[in-house]
Coordinates of C-alpha atoms in Angstrom, one line a residue:
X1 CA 6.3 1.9 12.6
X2 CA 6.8 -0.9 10.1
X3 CA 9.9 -0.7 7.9
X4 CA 8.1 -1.9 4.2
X5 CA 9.0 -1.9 0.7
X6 CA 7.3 0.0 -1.9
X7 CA 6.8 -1.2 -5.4
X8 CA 4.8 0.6 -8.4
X9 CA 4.3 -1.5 -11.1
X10 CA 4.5 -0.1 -14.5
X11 CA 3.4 -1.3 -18.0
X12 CA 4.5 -4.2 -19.3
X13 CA 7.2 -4.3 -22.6
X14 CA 6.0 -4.8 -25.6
X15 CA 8.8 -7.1 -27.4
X16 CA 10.4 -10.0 -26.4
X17 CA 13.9 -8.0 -26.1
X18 CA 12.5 -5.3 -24.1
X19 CA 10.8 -7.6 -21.4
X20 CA 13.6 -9.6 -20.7
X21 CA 15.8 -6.1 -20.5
X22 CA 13.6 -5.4 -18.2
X23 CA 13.5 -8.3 -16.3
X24 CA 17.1 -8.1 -15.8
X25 CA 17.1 -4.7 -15.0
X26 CA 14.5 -5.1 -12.2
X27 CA 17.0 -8.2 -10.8
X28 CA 19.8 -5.9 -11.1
X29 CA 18.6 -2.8 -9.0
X30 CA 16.7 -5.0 -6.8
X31 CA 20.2 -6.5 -6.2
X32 CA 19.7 -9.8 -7.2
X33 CA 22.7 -9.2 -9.6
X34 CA 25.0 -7.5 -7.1
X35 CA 27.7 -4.9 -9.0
X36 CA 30.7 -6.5 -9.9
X37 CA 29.0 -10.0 -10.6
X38 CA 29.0 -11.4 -14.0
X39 CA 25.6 -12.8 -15.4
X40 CA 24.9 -16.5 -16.3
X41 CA 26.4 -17.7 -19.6
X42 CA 24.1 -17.2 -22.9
X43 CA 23.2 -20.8 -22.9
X44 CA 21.7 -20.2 -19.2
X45 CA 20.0 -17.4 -20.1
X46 CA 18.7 -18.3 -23.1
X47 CA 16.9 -21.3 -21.0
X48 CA 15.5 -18.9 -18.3
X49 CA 13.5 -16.7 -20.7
X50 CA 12.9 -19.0 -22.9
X51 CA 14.1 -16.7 -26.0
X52 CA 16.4 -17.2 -29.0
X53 CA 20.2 -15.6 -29.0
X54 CA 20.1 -12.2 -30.8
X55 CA 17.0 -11.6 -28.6
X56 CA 19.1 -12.0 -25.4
X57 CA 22.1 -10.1 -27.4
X58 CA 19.4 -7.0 -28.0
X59 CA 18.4 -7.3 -24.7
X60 CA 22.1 -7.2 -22.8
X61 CA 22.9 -4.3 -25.7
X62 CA 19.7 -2.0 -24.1
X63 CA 21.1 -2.7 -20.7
X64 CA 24.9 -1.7 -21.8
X65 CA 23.5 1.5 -22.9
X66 CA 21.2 2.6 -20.0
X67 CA 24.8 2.1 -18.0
X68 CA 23.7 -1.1 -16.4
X69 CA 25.7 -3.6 -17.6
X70 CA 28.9 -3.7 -19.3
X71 CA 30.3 -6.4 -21.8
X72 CA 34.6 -7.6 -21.3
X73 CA 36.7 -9.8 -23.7
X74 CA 37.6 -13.1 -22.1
X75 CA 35.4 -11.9 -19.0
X76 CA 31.3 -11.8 -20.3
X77 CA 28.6 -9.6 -19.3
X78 CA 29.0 -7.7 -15.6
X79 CA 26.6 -5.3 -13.5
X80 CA 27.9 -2.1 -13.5
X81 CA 28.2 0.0 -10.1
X82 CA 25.0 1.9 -9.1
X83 CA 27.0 5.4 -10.1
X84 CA 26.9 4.3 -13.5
X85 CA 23.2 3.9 -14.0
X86 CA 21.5 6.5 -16.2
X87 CA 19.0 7.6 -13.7
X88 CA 17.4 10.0 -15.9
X89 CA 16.2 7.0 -18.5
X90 CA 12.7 6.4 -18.0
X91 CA 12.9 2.2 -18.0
X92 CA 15.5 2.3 -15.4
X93 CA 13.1 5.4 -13.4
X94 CA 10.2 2.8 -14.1
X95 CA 12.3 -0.7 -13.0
X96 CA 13.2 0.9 -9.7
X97 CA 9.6 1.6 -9.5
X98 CA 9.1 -2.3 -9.8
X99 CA 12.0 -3.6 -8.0
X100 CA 10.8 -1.3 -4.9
X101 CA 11.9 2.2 -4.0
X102 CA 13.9 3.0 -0.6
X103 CA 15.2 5.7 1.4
X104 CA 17.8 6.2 -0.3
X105 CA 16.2 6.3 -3.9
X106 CA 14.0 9.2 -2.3
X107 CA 16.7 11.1 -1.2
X108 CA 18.7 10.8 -4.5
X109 CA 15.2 12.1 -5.9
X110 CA 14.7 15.3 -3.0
X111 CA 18.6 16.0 -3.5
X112 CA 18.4 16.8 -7.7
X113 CA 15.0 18.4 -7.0
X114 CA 16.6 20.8 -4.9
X115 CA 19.1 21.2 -7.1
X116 CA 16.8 21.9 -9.9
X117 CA 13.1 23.3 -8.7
X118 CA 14.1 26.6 -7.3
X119 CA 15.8 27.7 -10.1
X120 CA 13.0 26.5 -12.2
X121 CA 10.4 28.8 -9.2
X122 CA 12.8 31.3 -9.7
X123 CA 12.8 31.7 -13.7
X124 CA 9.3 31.1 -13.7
X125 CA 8.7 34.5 -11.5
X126 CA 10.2 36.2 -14.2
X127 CA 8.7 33.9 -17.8
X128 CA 5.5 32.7 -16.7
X129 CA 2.5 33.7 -18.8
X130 CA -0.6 34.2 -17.9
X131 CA -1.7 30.6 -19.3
X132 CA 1.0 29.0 -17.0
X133 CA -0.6 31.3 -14.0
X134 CA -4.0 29.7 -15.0
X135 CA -2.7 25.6 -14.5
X136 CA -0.9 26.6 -11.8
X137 CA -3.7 28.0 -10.1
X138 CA -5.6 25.2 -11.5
X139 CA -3.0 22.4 -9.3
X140 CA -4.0 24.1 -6.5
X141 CA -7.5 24.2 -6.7
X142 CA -7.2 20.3 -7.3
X143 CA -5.1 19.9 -4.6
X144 CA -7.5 21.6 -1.7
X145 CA -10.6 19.6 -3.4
X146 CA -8.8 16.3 -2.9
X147 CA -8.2 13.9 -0.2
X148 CA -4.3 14.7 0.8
X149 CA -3.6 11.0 0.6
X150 CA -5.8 10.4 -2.8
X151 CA -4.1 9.7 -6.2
X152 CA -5.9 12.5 -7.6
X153 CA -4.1 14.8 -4.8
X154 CA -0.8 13.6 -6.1
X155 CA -1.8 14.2 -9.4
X156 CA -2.4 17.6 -9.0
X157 CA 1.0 18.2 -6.7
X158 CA 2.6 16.5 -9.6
X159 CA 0.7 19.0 -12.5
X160 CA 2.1 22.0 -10.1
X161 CA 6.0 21.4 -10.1
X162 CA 5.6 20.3 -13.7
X163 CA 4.3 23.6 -14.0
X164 CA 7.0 25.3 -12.3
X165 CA 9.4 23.8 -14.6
X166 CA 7.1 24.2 -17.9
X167 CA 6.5 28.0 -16.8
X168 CA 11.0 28.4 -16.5
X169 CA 11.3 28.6 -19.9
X170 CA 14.2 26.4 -19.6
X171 CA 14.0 23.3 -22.0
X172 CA 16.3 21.1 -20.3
X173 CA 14.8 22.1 -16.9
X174 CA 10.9 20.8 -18.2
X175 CA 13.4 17.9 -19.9
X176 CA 14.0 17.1 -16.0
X177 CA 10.5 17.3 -14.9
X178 CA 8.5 14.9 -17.3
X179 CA 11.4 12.2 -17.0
X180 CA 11.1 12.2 -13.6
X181 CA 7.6 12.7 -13.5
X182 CA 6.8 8.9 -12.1
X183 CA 9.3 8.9 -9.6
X184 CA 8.0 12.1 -8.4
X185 CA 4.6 11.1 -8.5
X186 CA 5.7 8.1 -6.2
X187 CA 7.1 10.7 -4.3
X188 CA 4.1 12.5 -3.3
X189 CA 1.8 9.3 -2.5
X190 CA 4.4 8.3 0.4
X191 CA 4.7 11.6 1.9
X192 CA 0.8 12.6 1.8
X193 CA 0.2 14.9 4.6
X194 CA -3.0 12.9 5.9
X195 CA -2.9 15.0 9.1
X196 CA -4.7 18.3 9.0
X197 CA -1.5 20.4 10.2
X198 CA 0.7 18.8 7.9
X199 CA -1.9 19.4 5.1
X200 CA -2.0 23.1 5.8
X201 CA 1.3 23.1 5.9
X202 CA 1.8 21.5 2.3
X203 CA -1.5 24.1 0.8
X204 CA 0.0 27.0 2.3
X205 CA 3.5 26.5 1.0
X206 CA 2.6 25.5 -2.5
X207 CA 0.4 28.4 -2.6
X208 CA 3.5 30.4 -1.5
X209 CA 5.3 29.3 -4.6
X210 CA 2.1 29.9 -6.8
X211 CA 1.6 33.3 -5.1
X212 CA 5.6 34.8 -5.8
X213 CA 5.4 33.2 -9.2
X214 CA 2.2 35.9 -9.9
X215 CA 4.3 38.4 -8.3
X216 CA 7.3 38.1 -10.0
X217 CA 9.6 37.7 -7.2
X218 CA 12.3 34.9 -7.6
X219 CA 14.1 34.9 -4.5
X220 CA 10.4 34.4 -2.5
X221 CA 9.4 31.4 -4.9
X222 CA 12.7 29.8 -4.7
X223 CA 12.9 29.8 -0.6
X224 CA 9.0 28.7 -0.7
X225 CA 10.2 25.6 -3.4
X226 CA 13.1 24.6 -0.9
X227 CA 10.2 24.6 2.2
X228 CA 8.1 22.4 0.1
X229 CA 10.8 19.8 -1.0
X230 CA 12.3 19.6 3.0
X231 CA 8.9 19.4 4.1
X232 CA 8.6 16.3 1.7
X233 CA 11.5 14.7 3.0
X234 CA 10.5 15.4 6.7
X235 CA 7.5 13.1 5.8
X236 CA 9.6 10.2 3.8
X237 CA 11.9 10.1 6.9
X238 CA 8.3 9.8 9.5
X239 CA 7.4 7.0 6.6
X240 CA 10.4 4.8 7.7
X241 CA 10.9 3.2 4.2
X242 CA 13.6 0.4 3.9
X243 CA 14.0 -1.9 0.7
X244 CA 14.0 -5.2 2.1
X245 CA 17.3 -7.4 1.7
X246 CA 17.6 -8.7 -1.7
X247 CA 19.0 -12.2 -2.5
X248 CA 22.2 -11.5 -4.1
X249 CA 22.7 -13.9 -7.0
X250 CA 26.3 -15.5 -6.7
X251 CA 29.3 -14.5 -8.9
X252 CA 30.2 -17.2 -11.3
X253 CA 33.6 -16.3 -10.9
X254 CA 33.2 -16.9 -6.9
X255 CA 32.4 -20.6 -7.7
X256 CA 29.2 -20.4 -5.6
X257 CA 25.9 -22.0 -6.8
X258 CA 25.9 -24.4 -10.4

C-alpha cells in the first residue's frame, strides 16, 4: 500500500483579508510555518500577497483569534503550538482539509466522536420523534441504494450521525455535529467499505443504531455507535494515510534563509 496525502479543497474567501488568513493558515498546519517560528516581517509579507498593511493586520488578527498565531512586544507574530488551535472553527476544519489530512488528524476526529456520538445514540433513544425516526430511516435507505465508495454514500452516512446528534435534543451536541460536519464527511470517503463484508458490516451496524433508537434503549444504541466509529478507524488504519513531509519555513530568529 501507498502511503498518500489527502487534500479536499474548499471554497475560496471572499475578501482580500480572509484569503490571505487562509493562506497562512493552510502554510501553518501544513507545517510550512513550524510552531515556535516567527513569520516574515510586515514589509515581506506585504510583498508576498501583494495587499496593503491593515489588510495583512486583519488577516494576522483572524489567525490570533482562531489560536493560530500569537502577536509579542519586541518579538512579532509566532505560530502557536498545535494544542492551541481552535479545532472546532470551521476555517481551520476547512484549511486542514486543504493543507491535507493524516493519521493523526483522523484519529483526533474518531477520539471526540467517541467521546460525543454515544451519548448523543443514547439521548436520542429516549427524545427522538417520530420525524427524526423518519430521516433516520431515510440515511439508511440512501445508504443501501448507494455505491459504498460514492459521495452520495457518504452523504447519507453523514445525514445519519447528524441525525443522531439532531434527534439528542442536546444543543451543544448538534453544535458538535454540523461544525464537524466536513471533517466527518472526509471521514467516511476514506474508510468506504468497498468490500461486500465490510459493507454489511457498516449497514448492519448503522441499522443497529437506527433500530435501538426506535426502541428506546440507550445502552444498545450507544454500544452499536462505539462498533460503528472503531469499525471506521479499523478501515483509516487498512488506508495507510501519512501527510507527506512539509518544508518547514526557517525561523528568522535561527538566522537561516534571507
Amino acid at each position: 500500500m501507498t502511503s498518500r496525502i489527502v487534500i479536499i479543497p474548499t471554497r475560496r474567501a471572499h475578501s482580500n483579508h480572509a484569503e490571505v488568513a487562509r493562506s497562512i493558515g493552510i502554510d501553518i498546519i501544513a507545517g510550512r510555518y513550524a510552531e515556535g517560528t516567527r513569520l516574515p516581517g510586515d514589509a515581506e509579507m506585504i510583498a508576498m500577497f501583494g495587499v496593503s498593511r491593515p489588510v495583512l493586520r486583519e488577516s494576522v488578527k483572524t489567525l490570533v483569534a482562531k489560536g493560530l498565531l500569537t502577536t509579542k512586544a519586541r518579538v512579532g507574530t509566532v505560530v502557536r503550538e498545535r494544542g492551541a488551535w481552535n479545532m472546532f472553527d470551521a476555517d481551520v476544519l476547512a484549511w486542514h482539509l486543504d493543507a491535507g489530512i493524516d493519521k493523526r488528524f483522523l484519529n483526533d476526529l474518531a477520539e471526540i466522536r467517541l467521546a460525543v456520538e454515544p451519548r448523543a445514540a443514547m439521548l436520542a433513544a429516549t427524545r427522538r420523534s417520530e420525524r427524526d425516526l423518519a430521516e433516520l430511516r431515510q440515511s439508511m435507505e440512501l445508504m443501501r441504494h448507494e455505491a459504498s465508495d460514492s459521495v452520495g454514500f457518504a452523504d447519507a452516512d453523514l445525514a445519519l450521525h447528524v441525525g443522531v446528534a439532531r434527534a439528542s435534543g442536546n444543543l451543544f451536541m448538534r453544535s458538535i455535529g454540523h461544525v464537524i460536519e466536513a471533517a466527518l464527511r472526509t471521514s467516511f470517503l476514506l474508510s468506504a467499505p468497498v468490500e461486500p463484508e465490510d459493507r454489511d458490516t457498516v449497514l448492519l451496524w448503522h441499522q443497529n443504531i437506527v433500530d435501538a433508537i426506535a426502541a428506546g434503549d440507550p445502552e444498545a444504541a450507544s454500544e452499536a455507535m462505539v462498533f460503528v466509529i472503531h469499525n471506521g478507524m479499523h478501515r483509516h488504519e487498512d488506508t495507510v494515510i501519512e501527510t507527506a513531509a512539509a518544508e518547514t519555513v526557517p525561523s528568522a530568529e535561527s538566522g537561516e534563509g534571507s
